[in-house]
Coordinates of C-alpha atoms in Angstrom, one line a residue:
M2 CA -0.1 -0.8 19.5
T3 CA 0.1 -0.9 23.2
T4 CA -2.3 -3.8 23.6
P5 CA -1.1 -7.0 21.8
V6 CA -3.7 -8.0 19.3
R7 CA -3.8 -11.3 17.4
V8 CA -5.5 -11.4 14.0
P9 CA -7.0 -14.9 13.5
E10 CA -5.9 -16.6 10.3
E11 CA -9.5 -16.8 9.1
R12 CA -9.7 -13.0 9.0
S13 CA -7.3 -12.9 6.0
A14 CA -9.1 -12.0 2.7
R15 CA -8.1 -15.0 0.5
V16 CA -9.6 -13.8 -2.8
P17 CA -10.7 -10.4 -4.2
A18 CA -14.2 -9.2 -3.3
E19 CA -15.5 -9.6 -6.8
Q20 CA -14.7 -13.3 -6.7
R21 CA -16.7 -14.0 -3.5
G22 CA -20.1 -14.3 -5.1
P23 CA -22.3 -13.3 -8.0
G24 CA -23.1 -9.6 -8.5
R25 CA -20.0 -8.5 -6.5
D26 CA -17.5 -5.9 -7.6
R27 CA -14.3 -4.5 -6.1
D28 CA -16.3 -2.1 -4.0
S29 CA -18.2 -5.0 -2.3
V30 CA -16.0 -4.6 0.8
R31 CA -16.8 -3.2 4.2
L32 CA -15.9 0.3 5.4
L33 CA -14.9 1.0 9.0
V34 CA -15.2 4.7 9.8
S35 CA -13.5 6.2 12.8
C36 CA -13.6 9.8 14.0
G37 CA -11.6 10.0 17.2
T38 CA -12.8 7.1 19.3
E39 CA -16.2 7.1 17.6
V40 CA -16.6 4.1 15.2
S41 CA -19.3 3.2 12.8
H42 CA -19.7 0.4 10.3
H43 CA -20.6 0.8 6.6
A44 CA -20.4 -0.7 3.1
F45 CA -17.6 0.8 1.0
V46 CA -20.2 2.0 -1.6
E47 CA -21.3 4.4 1.1
L48 CA -18.0 6.3 1.0
P49 CA -19.4 9.3 -1.0
R50 CA -21.9 9.9 1.9
R51 CA -19.1 9.9 4.4
L52 CA -17.3 12.7 2.6
R53 CA -18.3 16.2 1.6
A54 CA -17.8 18.7 -1.2
G55 CA -14.4 20.3 -1.0
D56 CA -12.7 17.2 0.4
L57 CA -9.5 16.2 -1.4
L58 CA -8.4 12.6 -1.9
I59 CA -4.7 12.1 -2.6
V60 CA -4.3 8.9 -4.7
N61 CA -1.3 6.9 -5.8
T62 CA -1.1 6.3 -9.6
S63 CA 1.7 3.8 -9.4
A64 CA 0.9 0.6 -11.4
T65 CA 1.7 -2.8 -10.0
L66 CA 4.5 -4.9 -11.6
A67 CA 4.6 -8.6 -12.1
A68 CA 7.5 -8.6 -9.7
A69 CA 7.9 -12.3 -8.8
V70 CA 10.2 -14.3 -11.1
D71 CA 11.3 -17.9 -10.8
G72 CA 15.0 -18.7 -10.7
R73 CA 17.6 -21.2 -9.6
I74 CA 20.8 -21.0 -7.5
G75 CA 22.6 -24.1 -8.6
H76 CA 20.0 -26.8 -8.6
A77 CA 17.8 -25.1 -5.9
R78 CA 14.6 -23.3 -6.9
V79 CA 14.1 -19.8 -5.6
V80 CA 11.7 -16.9 -6.3
V81 CA 13.0 -13.4 -6.8
H82 CA 10.9 -10.5 -5.7
F83 CA 12.0 -7.4 -7.6
S84 CA 11.5 -4.5 -5.3
T85 CA 13.0 -1.2 -6.4
R86 CA 15.2 0.0 -9.3
G87 CA 18.2 2.1 -8.2
D88 CA 19.6 5.1 -9.9
D89 CA 22.6 3.1 -11.0
G90 CA 20.6 0.4 -12.8
R91 CA 20.7 -2.2 -10.0
W92 CA 17.6 -3.6 -8.4
A93 CA 16.8 -4.2 -4.8
V94 CA 15.6 -7.8 -4.7
E95 CA 14.4 -10.3 -2.1
L96 CA 15.1 -14.0 -2.5
R97 CA 12.3 -16.4 -1.3
D98 CA 12.0 -20.2 -1.1
P99 CA 9.0 -21.9 -2.8
D100 CA 6.8 -23.4 -0.1
G101 CA 5.2 -26.1 -2.3
R102 CA 1.8 -24.4 -2.2
G103 CA 2.3 -21.9 -4.9
T104 CA 3.6 -19.2 -2.5
T105 CA 6.9 -18.6 -0.8
R106 CA 8.6 -18.4 2.6
A107 CA 11.4 -16.2 3.9
R108 CA 15.0 -17.0 3.0
A109 CA 18.2 -15.6 4.3
G110 CA 19.7 -13.1 1.9
G111 CA 23.1 -13.2 0.3
P112 CA 26.0 -13.8 0.3
A113 CA 27.6 -11.3 -2.0
G114 CA 28.4 -12.9 -5.4
T115 CA 25.4 -15.3 -5.3
E116 CA 24.3 -15.8 -8.9
V117 CA 20.6 -16.5 -9.7
R118 CA 19.7 -17.9 -13.1
L119 CA 16.4 -16.5 -14.4
A120 CA 14.4 -17.4 -17.6
G121 CA 15.9 -16.6 -20.9
D122 CA 19.5 -17.2 -19.7
V123 CA 19.3 -14.0 -17.6
R124 CA 21.7 -13.7 -14.6
L125 CA 21.1 -11.8 -11.4
V126 CA 24.2 -11.3 -9.2
L127 CA 23.8 -10.2 -5.6
E128 CA 26.3 -7.4 -4.7
E129 CA 25.5 -6.0 -1.2
P130 CA 22.7 -5.6 1.4
L131 CA 20.3 -2.7 0.7
T132 CA 21.0 -1.3 4.2
P133 CA 23.7 -2.1 6.9
Y134 CA 21.0 -3.1 9.4
G135 CA 19.1 -5.7 7.4
S136 CA 19.9 -8.7 5.1
R137 CA 16.5 -9.4 3.6
L138 CA 16.8 -7.1 0.6
W139 CA 20.0 -7.0 -1.5
W140 CA 21.2 -4.8 -4.4
G141 CA 21.6 -7.0 -7.4
R142 CA 22.8 -6.5 -11.0
V143 CA 20.8 -8.1 -13.8
S144 CA 22.5 -9.1 -17.1
E145 CA 19.3 -8.1 -19.0
P146 CA 19.1 -4.3 -19.2
D147 CA 15.3 -4.4 -19.9
V148 CA 14.3 -5.7 -16.5
L149 CA 10.7 -4.4 -16.8
G150 CA 10.5 -6.4 -20.1
L151 CA 11.7 -9.5 -18.2
L152 CA 9.0 -9.0 -15.7
R153 CA 6.3 -8.6 -18.3
R154 CA 7.5 -11.8 -20.1
H155 CA 8.2 -14.0 -17.1
G156 CA 6.9 -12.4 -13.9
R157 CA 3.7 -12.7 -11.9
P158 CA 2.3 -10.6 -9.1
I159 CA 3.8 -11.1 -5.7
R160 CA 1.6 -13.4 -3.6
Y161 CA 1.7 -14.4 0.0
S162 CA 0.5 -17.5 1.7
Y163 CA -2.8 -16.1 3.1
T164 CA -4.2 -15.8 -0.4
Q165 CA -5.9 -18.8 -2.0
R166 CA -4.5 -18.8 -5.6
D167 CA -2.6 -16.9 -8.2
Q168 CA -4.4 -14.0 -9.8
P169 CA -3.8 -12.1 -13.1
L170 CA -1.9 -8.9 -12.8
S171 CA -5.1 -6.9 -13.6
V172 CA -6.5 -7.9 -10.2
Y173 CA -3.6 -6.0 -8.6
Q174 CA -4.1 -2.8 -10.5
T175 CA -6.1 0.0 -9.0
V176 CA -8.5 2.2 -11.0
F177 CA -5.9 5.1 -10.5
A178 CA -2.9 3.2 -12.0
L179 CA -1.2 4.9 -14.9
P180 CA 1.9 4.2 -17.0
S181 CA 4.8 5.8 -15.2
A182 CA 6.9 8.5 -16.9
D183 CA 10.0 6.6 -15.7
D184 CA 8.5 3.3 -16.8
G185 CA 8.6 2.2 -13.2
G186 CA 6.0 0.7 -10.9
S187 CA 5.2 -0.9 -7.6
A188 CA 6.4 -4.3 -6.4
E189 CA 3.2 -4.6 -4.4
M190 CA -0.2 -3.0 -5.0
P191 CA -1.1 0.3 -3.4
S192 CA -4.0 -1.6 -2.0
A193 CA -6.0 1.0 -0.1
A194 CA -7.3 2.2 -3.5
R195 CA -8.3 -1.3 -4.7
P196 CA -12.0 -1.0 -3.8
F197 CA -12.5 2.1 -5.9
T198 CA -14.4 1.6 -9.2
A199 CA -14.9 4.0 -12.0
R200 CA -18.6 4.3 -11.0
L201 CA -17.7 5.2 -7.4
V202 CA -15.1 7.8 -8.5
A203 CA -17.7 9.4 -10.8
E204 CA -20.1 9.7 -7.9
L205 CA -17.5 11.2 -5.7
V206 CA -16.6 13.8 -8.4
S207 CA -20.4 14.6 -8.8
R208 CA -20.6 15.3 -5.1
G209 CA -17.7 17.8 -5.2
V210 CA -14.9 15.6 -3.9
Q211 CA -11.5 16.3 -5.7
F212 CA -8.6 14.0 -6.5
A213 CA -4.9 14.9 -6.4
P214 CA -2.7 12.2 -8.0
I215 CA 0.8 11.5 -6.7
T216 CA 3.1 8.6 -7.5
L217 CA 5.0 6.4 -5.0
H218 CA 6.5 3.2 -6.3
T219 CA 6.2 0.7 -3.4
G220 CA 8.9 -1.8 -2.6
V221 CA 8.6 -5.3 -1.3
A222 CA 7.0 -5.4 2.2
S223 CA 8.0 -8.0 4.7
A224 CA 5.2 -10.3 5.6
E225 CA 7.3 -11.8 8.4
A226 CA 9.6 -9.1 9.8
H227 CA 7.4 -6.0 9.8
E228 CA 10.4 -3.8 9.1
P229 CA 10.1 0.0 8.7
P230 CA 9.7 1.0 5.1
Y231 CA 12.8 1.3 2.9
P232 CA 13.5 4.4 0.7
E233 CA 11.1 4.6 -2.2
R234 CA 10.8 6.7 -5.4
Y235 CA 8.0 9.3 -5.4
E236 CA 6.7 12.3 -7.2
V237 CA 4.2 15.0 -6.2
P238 CA 3.4 17.0 -9.4
E239 CA 2.9 20.7 -9.5
A240 CA -0.8 20.5 -10.2
S241 CA -1.4 18.2 -7.3
A242 CA 0.7 20.4 -4.9
R243 CA -1.5 23.4 -6.0
L244 CA -4.7 21.4 -5.4
I245 CA -3.6 20.3 -1.9
N246 CA -2.5 23.8 -0.9
A247 CA -5.8 25.3 -2.2
A248 CA -7.9 22.7 -0.2
R249 CA -5.9 23.5 2.9
A250 CA -6.5 27.2 2.5
G251 CA -10.2 26.6 2.2
E252 CA -12.4 24.3 4.3
G253 CA -11.6 21.0 2.5
R254 CA -10.1 18.1 4.3
I255 CA -7.0 16.4 2.9
L256 CA -7.5 12.6 3.0
A257 CA -4.8 10.3 1.8
V258 CA -5.8 7.0 0.1
G259 CA -3.2 4.7 1.5
T260 CA -0.1 5.0 3.6
T261 CA 1.9 5.4 0.3
A262 CA 0.0 8.7 -0.4
V263 CA 0.8 9.9 3.2
R264 CA 4.5 9.1 2.8
A265 CA 4.7 10.9 -0.6
V266 CA 2.9 14.1 0.3
E267 CA 4.5 14.4 3.8
S268 CA 7.8 14.2 2.0
A269 CA 6.9 17.2 -0.2
V270 CA 6.0 19.7 2.5
D271 CA 8.4 22.5 3.4
A272 CA 9.1 24.0 6.8
G273 CA 6.3 26.5 6.4
G274 CA 3.7 23.8 5.8
V275 CA 3.4 24.4 2.0
V276 CA 3.4 21.3 -0.3
R277 CA 5.9 21.7 -3.1
A278 CA 6.3 19.8 -6.4
R279 CA 9.0 17.3 -5.7
K280 CA 10.4 14.0 -7.0
G281 CA 13.1 11.6 -6.1
W282 CA 13.6 9.3 -3.1
T283 CA 12.0 9.4 0.3
D284 CA 13.2 7.7 3.4
L285 CA 10.6 9.4 5.6
V286 CA 9.0 7.2 8.3
V287 CA 5.9 8.9 9.7
T288 CA 5.6 8.2 13.5
P289 CA 3.5 9.7 16.2
E290 CA 6.6 11.7 17.3
R291 CA 7.1 13.2 13.9
G292 CA 3.4 13.7 13.3
V293 CA 1.7 14.7 10.0
R294 CA 1.8 18.2 8.5
V295 CA -0.5 17.8 5.5
V296 CA -3.1 15.1 5.8
D297 CA -6.1 15.3 8.0
G298 CA -7.3 11.8 7.5
L299 CA -6.6 8.5 5.8
L300 CA -8.3 5.7 4.0
T301 CA -6.3 2.5 4.5
G302 CA -6.4 -1.3 4.8
L303 CA -6.2 -3.2 8.0
H304 CA -2.6 -3.8 9.1
E305 CA -1.1 -6.5 11.2
P306 CA -0.5 -5.3 14.8
E307 CA 3.3 -5.4 14.4
A308 CA 3.3 -3.5 11.2
S309 CA 5.2 -0.2 11.1
H310 CA 2.2 1.3 9.2
L311 CA 0.3 1.4 12.5
L312 CA 2.7 4.1 13.7
M313 CA 1.6 6.2 10.8
L314 CA -2.0 5.6 11.6
E315 CA -1.3 6.7 15.2
A316 CA 0.4 9.8 13.9
V317 CA -2.9 10.7 12.1
A318 CA -5.5 9.7 14.6
G319 CA -3.8 9.0 18.0
R320 CA -3.2 5.7 19.7
A321 CA -6.5 5.5 21.5
A322 CA -8.5 5.9 18.3
I323 CA -6.5 3.2 16.5
E324 CA -6.8 0.8 19.4
R325 CA -10.6 1.4 19.5
S326 CA -11.1 1.0 15.8
Y327 CA -9.0 -2.2 15.6
G328 CA -10.9 -3.7 18.4
E329 CA -14.1 -3.0 16.5
A330 CA -12.6 -4.4 13.3
L331 CA -11.7 -7.7 15.1
S332 CA -15.1 -8.0 16.9
G333 CA -16.9 -7.1 13.7
L334 CA -15.1 -9.8 11.7
Y335 CA -13.5 -7.5 9.2
L336 CA -11.1 -9.0 6.6
W337 CA -7.4 -8.1 6.5
H338 CA -4.8 -7.7 3.8
E339 CA -4.8 -6.4 0.2
F340 CA -8.2 -8.0 -0.8
G341 CA -9.8 -7.1 2.6
D342 CA -11.9 -4.4 4.1
V343 CA -10.9 -0.8 4.6
H344 CA -10.7 1.8 7.3
L345 CA -11.6 5.5 6.9
I346 CA -10.0 7.7 9.5
L347 CA -11.6 11.1 9.7
P348 CA -10.4 14.1 11.7
E349 CA -12.3 15.3 14.8
E350 CA -13.4 18.9 14.3
G351 CA -14.7 19.8 17.7
P352 CA -16.6 18.2 20.6
H353 CA -20.0 18.4 18.8
S354 CA -18.8 17.9 15.2
E355 CA -21.7 17.1 12.9
R356 CA -19.3 15.3 10.6
C357 CA -18.6 12.7 13.3
S358 CA -22.2 11.7 13.3
S359 CA -21.8 10.6 9.7
N360 CA -25.1 12.2 8.6
Y361 CA -24.0 13.4 5.2
R362 CA -26.2 12.6 2.3

Protein backbone atom coordinates (compact mmCIF):
# COMPACT_ATOMS: atom_id res chain seq x y z
CA MET A 1 0.00 0.00 0.00
CA THR A 2 1.26 3.47 -0.81
CA THR A 3 0.36 4.96 2.58
CA PRO A 4 2.15 3.24 5.51
CA VAL A 5 -0.42 1.83 7.92
CA ARG A 6 0.31 0.43 11.36
CA VAL A 7 -2.08 -2.13 12.75
CA PRO A 8 -2.17 -1.76 16.56
CA GLU A 9 -1.41 -4.92 18.51
CA GLU A 10 -4.81 -4.80 20.20
CA ARG A 11 -6.48 -5.20 16.80
CA SER A 12 -5.25 -8.81 16.57
CA ALA A 13 -8.00 -11.39 17.13
CA ARG A 14 -6.58 -13.49 19.96
CA VAL A 15 -9.29 -16.16 20.20
CA PRO A 16 -11.96 -17.49 17.81
CA ALA A 17 -15.25 -15.60 17.62
CA GLU A 18 -17.21 -18.42 19.26
CA GLN A 19 -15.03 -18.13 22.38
CA ARG A 20 -15.61 -14.42 22.93
CA GLY A 21 -18.92 -14.75 24.75
CA PRO A 22 -22.06 -16.84 25.22
CA GLY A 23 -24.30 -17.45 22.23
CA ARG A 24 -21.58 -16.76 19.69
CA ASP A 25 -20.65 -18.89 16.70
CA ARG A 26 -18.00 -18.74 14.00
CA ASP A 27 -20.16 -16.32 12.03
CA SER A 28 -20.13 -13.80 14.92
CA VAL A 29 -17.57 -11.62 13.18
CA ARG A 30 -17.90 -8.36 11.34
CA LEU A 31 -18.09 -7.92 7.57
CA LEU A 32 -16.57 -4.93 5.82
CA VAL A 33 -18.08 -4.56 2.33
CA SER A 34 -16.36 -2.46 -0.31
CA CYS A 35 -17.50 -1.69 -3.82
CA GLY A 36 -14.98 0.60 -5.44
CA THR A 37 -14.30 3.25 -2.81
CA GLU A 38 -17.77 2.87 -1.29
CA VAL A 39 -17.56 1.08 2.06
CA SER A 40 -20.27 -0.23 4.40
CA HIS A 41 -20.23 -2.11 7.70
CA HIS A 42 -22.18 -5.28 8.46
CA ALA A 43 -22.31 -8.46 10.51
CA PHE A 44 -21.05 -11.55 8.67
CA VAL A 45 -24.46 -13.20 9.04
CA GLU A 46 -25.72 -10.54 6.61
CA LEU A 47 -23.56 -11.99 3.81
CA PRO A 48 -26.53 -13.67 2.03
CA ARG A 49 -28.15 -10.24 1.65
CA ARG A 50 -25.00 -8.80 0.13
CA LEU A 51 -25.01 -11.44 -2.63
CA ARG A 52 -27.58 -12.38 -5.26
CA ALA A 53 -28.89 -15.42 -7.09
CA GLY A 54 -26.42 -16.57 -9.72
CA ASP A 55 -23.32 -15.49 -7.80
CA LEU A 56 -20.68 -18.20 -7.53
CA LEU A 57 -18.38 -18.61 -4.53
CA ILE A 58 -15.09 -20.44 -5.14
CA VAL A 59 -14.14 -22.23 -1.92
CA ASN A 60 -10.98 -24.06 -0.88
CA THR A 61 -11.59 -27.58 0.46
CA SER A 62 -8.07 -28.11 1.82
CA ALA A 63 -8.05 -29.37 5.40
CA THR A 64 -5.62 -27.90 7.93
CA LEU A 65 -2.82 -30.10 9.23
CA ALA A 66 -1.42 -30.26 12.75
CA ALA A 67 1.80 -29.00 11.17
CA ALA A 68 3.85 -27.88 14.21
CA VAL A 69 6.02 -30.55 15.84
CA ASP A 70 8.51 -30.23 18.70
CA GLY A 71 12.09 -31.32 18.11
CA ARG A 72 15.69 -30.94 19.23
CA ILE A 73 18.94 -30.02 17.54
CA GLY A 74 21.49 -31.38 19.98
CA HIS A 75 20.23 -30.15 23.33
CA ALA A 76 18.40 -27.11 21.89
CA ARG A 77 14.63 -27.19 21.59
CA VAL A 78 13.10 -26.21 18.24
CA VAL A 79 9.66 -26.33 16.65
CA VAL A 80 9.36 -27.65 13.10
CA HIS A 81 6.62 -26.23 10.89
CA PHE A 82 5.90 -28.71 8.10
CA SER A 83 4.91 -26.63 5.08
CA THR A 84 4.61 -28.56 1.83
CA ARG A 85 5.29 -32.10 0.65
CA GLY A 86 7.40 -32.30 -2.49
CA ASP A 87 6.97 -34.75 -5.35
CA ASP A 88 10.16 -36.54 -4.28
CA GLY A 89 8.91 -37.26 -0.76
CA ARG A 90 10.82 -34.45 0.91
CA TRP A 91 9.07 -31.75 2.93
CA ALA A 92 9.57 -28.01 2.90
CA VAL A 93 9.99 -27.12 6.58
CA GLU A 94 10.62 -24.06 8.71
CA LEU A 95 12.54 -24.26 11.98
CA ARG A 96 11.37 -21.94 14.77
CA ASP A 97 12.61 -21.23 18.30
CA PRO A 98 10.20 -21.61 21.24
CA ASP A 99 9.64 -18.19 22.82
CA GLY A 100 8.69 -19.41 26.29
CA ARG A 101 5.06 -18.32 25.88
CA GLY A 102 3.78 -21.33 23.98
CA THR A 103 4.49 -19.78 20.58
CA THR A 104 7.64 -19.36 18.49
CA ARG A 105 9.96 -16.79 16.99
CA ALA A 106 11.89 -16.75 13.71
CA ARG A 107 15.11 -18.73 13.45
CA ALA A 108 17.79 -18.77 10.77
CA GLY A 109 17.42 -21.79 8.51
CA GLY A 110 20.05 -24.43 7.81
CA PRO A 111 22.80 -25.30 7.41
CA ALA A 112 22.60 -28.30 5.12
CA GLY A 113 23.04 -31.51 7.07
CA THR A 114 21.35 -30.21 10.22
CA GLU A 115 19.59 -33.10 11.95
CA VAL A 116 16.44 -32.54 14.00
CA ARG A 117 15.29 -35.28 16.38
CA LEU A 118 11.49 -35.57 16.51
CA ALA A 119 9.19 -37.71 18.67
CA GLY A 120 9.30 -41.47 18.22
CA ASP A 121 13.02 -41.43 17.27
CA VAL A 122 12.15 -39.82 13.92
CA ARG A 123 14.93 -37.82 12.24
CA LEU A 124 14.60 -34.81 9.95
CA VAL A 125 17.70 -33.82 7.95
CA LEU A 126 17.84 -30.46 6.19
CA GLU A 127 19.19 -30.72 2.63
CA GLU A 128 18.88 -27.38 0.79
CA PRO A 129 16.96 -24.08 0.83
CA LEU A 130 13.59 -24.18 -0.89
CA THR A 131 14.62 -21.32 -3.18
CA PRO A 132 17.97 -19.66 -3.98
CA TYR A 133 16.74 -16.28 -2.72
CA GLY A 134 15.52 -17.25 0.76
CA SER A 135 16.71 -19.33 3.71
CA ARG A 136 13.58 -19.51 5.87
CA LEU A 137 12.16 -22.70 4.32
CA TRP A 138 14.35 -25.74 3.62
CA TRP A 139 13.82 -29.04 1.91
CA GLY A 140 14.23 -31.78 4.47
CA ARG A 141 14.04 -35.55 4.40
CA VAL A 142 12.17 -37.38 7.19
CA SER A 143 13.15 -40.88 8.30
CA GLU A 144 9.46 -41.73 8.90
CA PRO A 145 7.72 -42.28 5.52
CA ASP A 146 4.27 -41.59 7.01
CA VAL A 147 4.80 -37.91 7.83
CA LEU A 148 1.08 -37.21 7.95
CA GLY A 149 0.74 -39.96 10.57
CA LEU A 150 3.55 -38.30 12.51
CA LEU A 151 1.65 -35.01 12.42
CA ARG A 152 -1.57 -36.67 13.56
CA ARG A 153 0.23 -38.32 16.51
CA HIS A 154 2.56 -35.54 17.63
CA GLY A 155 1.61 -32.33 15.83
CA ARG A 156 -0.52 -29.34 16.74
CA PRO A 157 -1.81 -26.41 14.68
CA ILE A 158 0.68 -23.68 13.86
CA ARG A 159 0.13 -20.80 16.23
CA TYR A 160 1.59 -17.30 16.23
CA SER A 161 2.27 -14.97 19.15
CA TYR A 162 -0.77 -12.73 18.63
CA THR A 163 -3.08 -15.60 19.65
CA GLN A 164 -3.90 -16.20 23.29
CA ARG A 165 -3.57 -19.97 23.67
CA ASP A 166 -3.35 -23.29 21.86
CA GLN A 167 -6.56 -24.46 20.18
CA PRO A 168 -7.68 -27.92 19.04
CA LEU A 169 -7.23 -28.72 15.36
CA SER A 170 -11.01 -28.56 14.83
CA VAL A 171 -10.87 -24.80 15.44
CA TYR A 172 -8.65 -24.49 12.37
CA GLN A 173 -10.88 -26.49 10.01
CA THR A 174 -13.36 -24.68 7.79
CA VAL A 175 -16.85 -25.94 7.01
CA PHE A 176 -15.61 -26.70 3.46
CA ALA A 177 -12.62 -28.86 4.50
CA LEU A 178 -12.58 -32.36 2.98
CA PRO A 179 -10.16 -35.29 3.09
CA SER A 180 -7.75 -34.81 0.20
CA ALA A 181 -7.41 -37.38 -2.56
CA ASP A 182 -3.61 -37.06 -2.20
CA ASP A 183 -3.91 -37.25 1.62
CA GLY A 184 -2.42 -33.76 1.81
CA GLY A 185 -3.52 -30.60 3.53
CA SER A 186 -2.66 -27.04 4.45
CA ALA A 187 0.02 -26.00 6.90
CA GLU A 188 -2.12 -22.99 7.78
CA MET A 189 -5.89 -22.65 7.63
CA PRO A 190 -7.52 -21.13 4.51
CA SER A 191 -8.96 -18.68 7.01
CA ALA A 192 -11.25 -16.52 4.85
CA ALA A 193 -13.78 -19.38 4.97
CA ARG A 194 -13.61 -19.82 8.74
CA PRO A 195 -16.72 -17.70 9.54
CA PHE A 196 -18.98 -19.85 7.36
CA THR A 197 -21.32 -22.20 9.22
CA ALA A 198 -23.51 -24.97 7.80
CA ARG A 199 -26.54 -22.80 8.57
CA LEU A 200 -25.19 -19.85 6.61
CA VAL A 201 -24.16 -22.05 3.67
CA ALA A 202 -27.70 -23.46 3.54
CA GLU A 203 -29.15 -19.95 3.48
CA LEU A 204 -26.85 -18.94 0.63
CA VAL A 205 -27.86 -22.01 -1.38
CA SER A 206 -31.54 -21.28 -0.73
CA ARG A 207 -31.01 -17.80 -2.20
CA GLY A 208 -29.47 -19.18 -5.41
CA VAL A 209 -25.79 -18.68 -4.62
CA GLN A 210 -23.63 -21.50 -5.98
CA PHE A 211 -20.36 -22.99 -4.73
CA ALA A 212 -17.39 -24.22 -6.78
CA PRO A 213 -14.88 -26.24 -4.73
CA ILE A 214 -11.17 -26.11 -5.53
CA THR A 215 -8.17 -27.28 -3.53
CA LEU A 216 -4.99 -25.40 -2.75
CA HIS A 217 -2.76 -26.70 0.03
CA THR A 218 -1.32 -23.61 1.69
CA GLY A 219 2.27 -23.57 2.87
CA VAL A 220 3.73 -21.81 5.89
CA ALA A 221 3.34 -18.05 5.76
CA SER A 222 5.95 -15.74 7.21
CA ALA A 223 4.60 -13.67 10.08
CA GLU A 224 7.80 -11.60 10.07
CA ALA A 225 9.15 -11.37 6.52
CA HIS A 226 5.97 -10.96 4.42
CA GLU A 227 7.55 -12.88 1.58
CA PRO A 228 5.76 -13.61 -1.68
CA PRO A 229 3.98 -16.98 -1.69
CA TYR A 230 5.99 -20.07 -2.49
CA PRO A 231 4.81 -22.69 -5.01
CA GLU A 232 1.80 -24.62 -3.73
CA ARG A 233 -0.10 -27.71 -4.85
CA TYR A 234 -3.59 -27.11 -6.26
CA GLU A 235 -6.47 -28.67 -8.17
CA VAL A 236 -9.41 -27.19 -10.05
CA PRO A 237 -11.81 -30.09 -10.79
CA GLU A 238 -13.67 -30.41 -14.08
CA ALA A 239 -17.07 -29.85 -12.45
CA SER A 240 -15.89 -26.60 -10.82
CA ALA A 241 -14.34 -25.37 -14.06
CA ARG A 242 -17.69 -25.91 -15.79
CA LEU A 243 -19.56 -24.05 -13.04
CA ILE A 244 -17.18 -21.10 -13.23
CA ASN A 245 -17.35 -20.85 -17.01
CA ALA A 246 -21.16 -21.11 -16.96
CA ALA A 247 -21.44 -18.35 -14.36
CA ARG A 248 -19.13 -16.13 -16.40
CA ALA A 249 -21.24 -16.76 -19.50
CA GLY A 250 -24.35 -15.70 -17.60
CA GLU A 251 -24.78 -12.79 -15.24
CA GLY A 252 -23.30 -14.35 -12.13
CA ARG A 253 -20.33 -12.84 -10.37
CA ILE A 254 -17.29 -15.00 -9.59
CA LEU A 255 -16.31 -14.37 -5.97
CA ALA A 256 -13.32 -16.15 -4.48
CA VAL A 257 -13.36 -17.06 -0.79
CA GLY A 258 -9.78 -16.33 0.18
CA THR A 259 -6.58 -15.50 -1.64
CA THR A 260 -5.90 -19.24 -1.99
CA ALA A 261 -9.01 -19.62 -4.16
CA VAL A 262 -7.86 -16.70 -6.31
CA ARG A 263 -4.42 -18.24 -6.79
CA ALA A 264 -5.84 -21.62 -7.75
CA VAL A 265 -8.47 -20.50 -10.25
CA GLU A 266 -6.24 -17.84 -11.82
CA SER A 267 -3.68 -20.62 -12.35
CA ALA A 268 -6.23 -22.67 -14.29
CA VAL A 269 -7.36 -20.11 -16.89
CA ASP A 270 -6.11 -20.39 -20.45
CA ALA A 271 -5.11 -17.62 -22.86
CA GLY A 272 -8.71 -17.36 -24.07
CA GLY A 273 -10.07 -16.75 -20.59
CA VAL A 274 -11.57 -20.23 -20.18
CA VAL A 275 -11.03 -22.03 -16.87
CA ARG A 276 -9.72 -25.56 -17.38
CA ALA A 277 -9.55 -28.54 -15.04
CA ARG A 278 -5.97 -28.52 -13.82
CA LYS A 279 -3.85 -29.89 -11.00
CA GLY A 280 -0.21 -29.67 -10.00
CA TRP A 281 1.96 -26.86 -8.68
CA THR A 282 1.39 -23.14 -9.06
CA ASP A 283 3.97 -20.42 -8.59
CA LEU A 284 1.57 -17.69 -9.75
CA VAL A 285 1.81 -14.40 -7.88
CA VAL A 286 -1.21 -12.18 -8.62
CA THR A 287 -0.18 -8.53 -8.80
CA PRO A 288 -1.86 -5.37 -10.11
CA GLU A 289 0.40 -5.60 -13.17
CA ARG A 290 -0.71 -9.16 -13.92
CA GLY A 291 -4.36 -8.49 -12.98
CA VAL A 292 -7.10 -11.10 -12.59
CA ARG A 293 -8.82 -12.89 -15.46
CA VAL A 294 -11.49 -14.92 -13.69
CA VAL A 295 -12.58 -13.50 -10.35
CA ASP A 296 -14.80 -10.45 -10.05
CA GLY A 297 -14.57 -10.10 -6.28
CA LEU A 298 -13.12 -11.57 -3.15
CA LEU A 299 -13.99 -12.42 0.44
CA THR A 300 -10.82 -12.26 2.52
CA GLY A 301 -9.41 -11.56 5.94
CA LEU A 302 -7.57 -8.39 6.86
CA HIS A 303 -3.89 -8.54 5.99
CA GLU A 304 -0.88 -6.77 7.44
CA PRO A 305 0.10 -3.70 5.36
CA GLU A 306 3.38 -5.33 4.27
CA ALA A 307 1.78 -8.61 3.24
CA SER A 308 2.12 -9.70 -0.39
CA HIS A 309 -1.59 -10.62 -0.34
CA LEU A 310 -2.42 -6.91 -0.56
CA LEU A 311 -1.04 -6.85 -4.11
CA MET A 312 -3.65 -9.47 -5.00
CA LEU A 313 -6.38 -7.36 -3.40
CA GLU A 314 -5.21 -4.36 -5.42
CA ALA A 315 -5.32 -6.50 -8.57
CA VAL A 316 -8.99 -7.21 -7.86
CA ALA A 317 -10.20 -3.83 -6.62
CA GLY A 318 -7.52 -1.21 -7.31
CA ARG A 319 -5.22 0.56 -4.88
CA ALA A 320 -7.56 3.44 -4.03
CA ALA A 321 -10.34 1.04 -3.02
CA ILE A 322 -8.05 -1.05 -0.80
CA GLU A 323 -6.55 2.00 0.90
CA ARG A 324 -10.03 3.38 1.58
CA SER A 325 -11.35 0.09 2.95
CA TYR A 326 -8.32 -0.49 5.17
CA GLY A 327 -8.63 3.00 6.55
CA GLU A 328 -12.26 2.21 7.39
CA ALA A 329 -11.25 -1.10 8.98
CA LEU A 330 -8.72 0.62 11.23
CA SER A 331 -11.02 3.45 12.27
CA GLY A 332 -13.87 0.95 12.75
CA LEU A 333 -11.75 -1.20 15.10
CA TYR A 334 -11.97 -4.36 13.01
CA LEU A 335 -9.96 -7.40 14.11
CA TRP A 336 -7.07 -8.83 12.10
CA HIS A 337 -5.67 -12.33 11.42
CA GLU A 338 -7.23 -15.78 11.09
CA PHE A 339 -9.76 -15.40 13.91
CA GLY A 340 -10.65 -11.85 12.92
CA ASP A 341 -13.16 -10.01 10.79
CA VAL A 342 -13.54 -10.31 7.02
CA HIS A 343 -13.68 -8.07 3.99
CA LEU A 344 -15.99 -8.58 1.00
CA ILE A 345 -14.73 -6.89 -2.15
CA LEU A 346 -17.50 -6.55 -4.73
CA PRO A 347 -17.06 -5.35 -8.31
CA GLU A 348 -18.31 -2.02 -9.52
CA GLU A 349 -20.85 -2.47 -12.30
CA GLY A 350 -21.41 1.07 -13.46
CA PRO A 351 -21.73 4.55 -11.98
CA HIS A 352 -25.25 3.98 -10.65
CA SER A 353 -25.02 0.30 -9.75
CA GLU A 354 -27.88 -0.78 -7.53
CA ARG A 355 -25.65 -3.51 -6.15
CA CYS A 356 -23.23 -0.97 -4.65
CA SER A 357 -26.03 0.38 -2.51
CA SER A 358 -26.21 -3.06 -0.79
CA ASN A 359 -30.00 -3.10 -0.90
CA TYR A 360 -30.47 -6.80 -1.64
CA ARG A 361 -32.88 -8.74 0.55
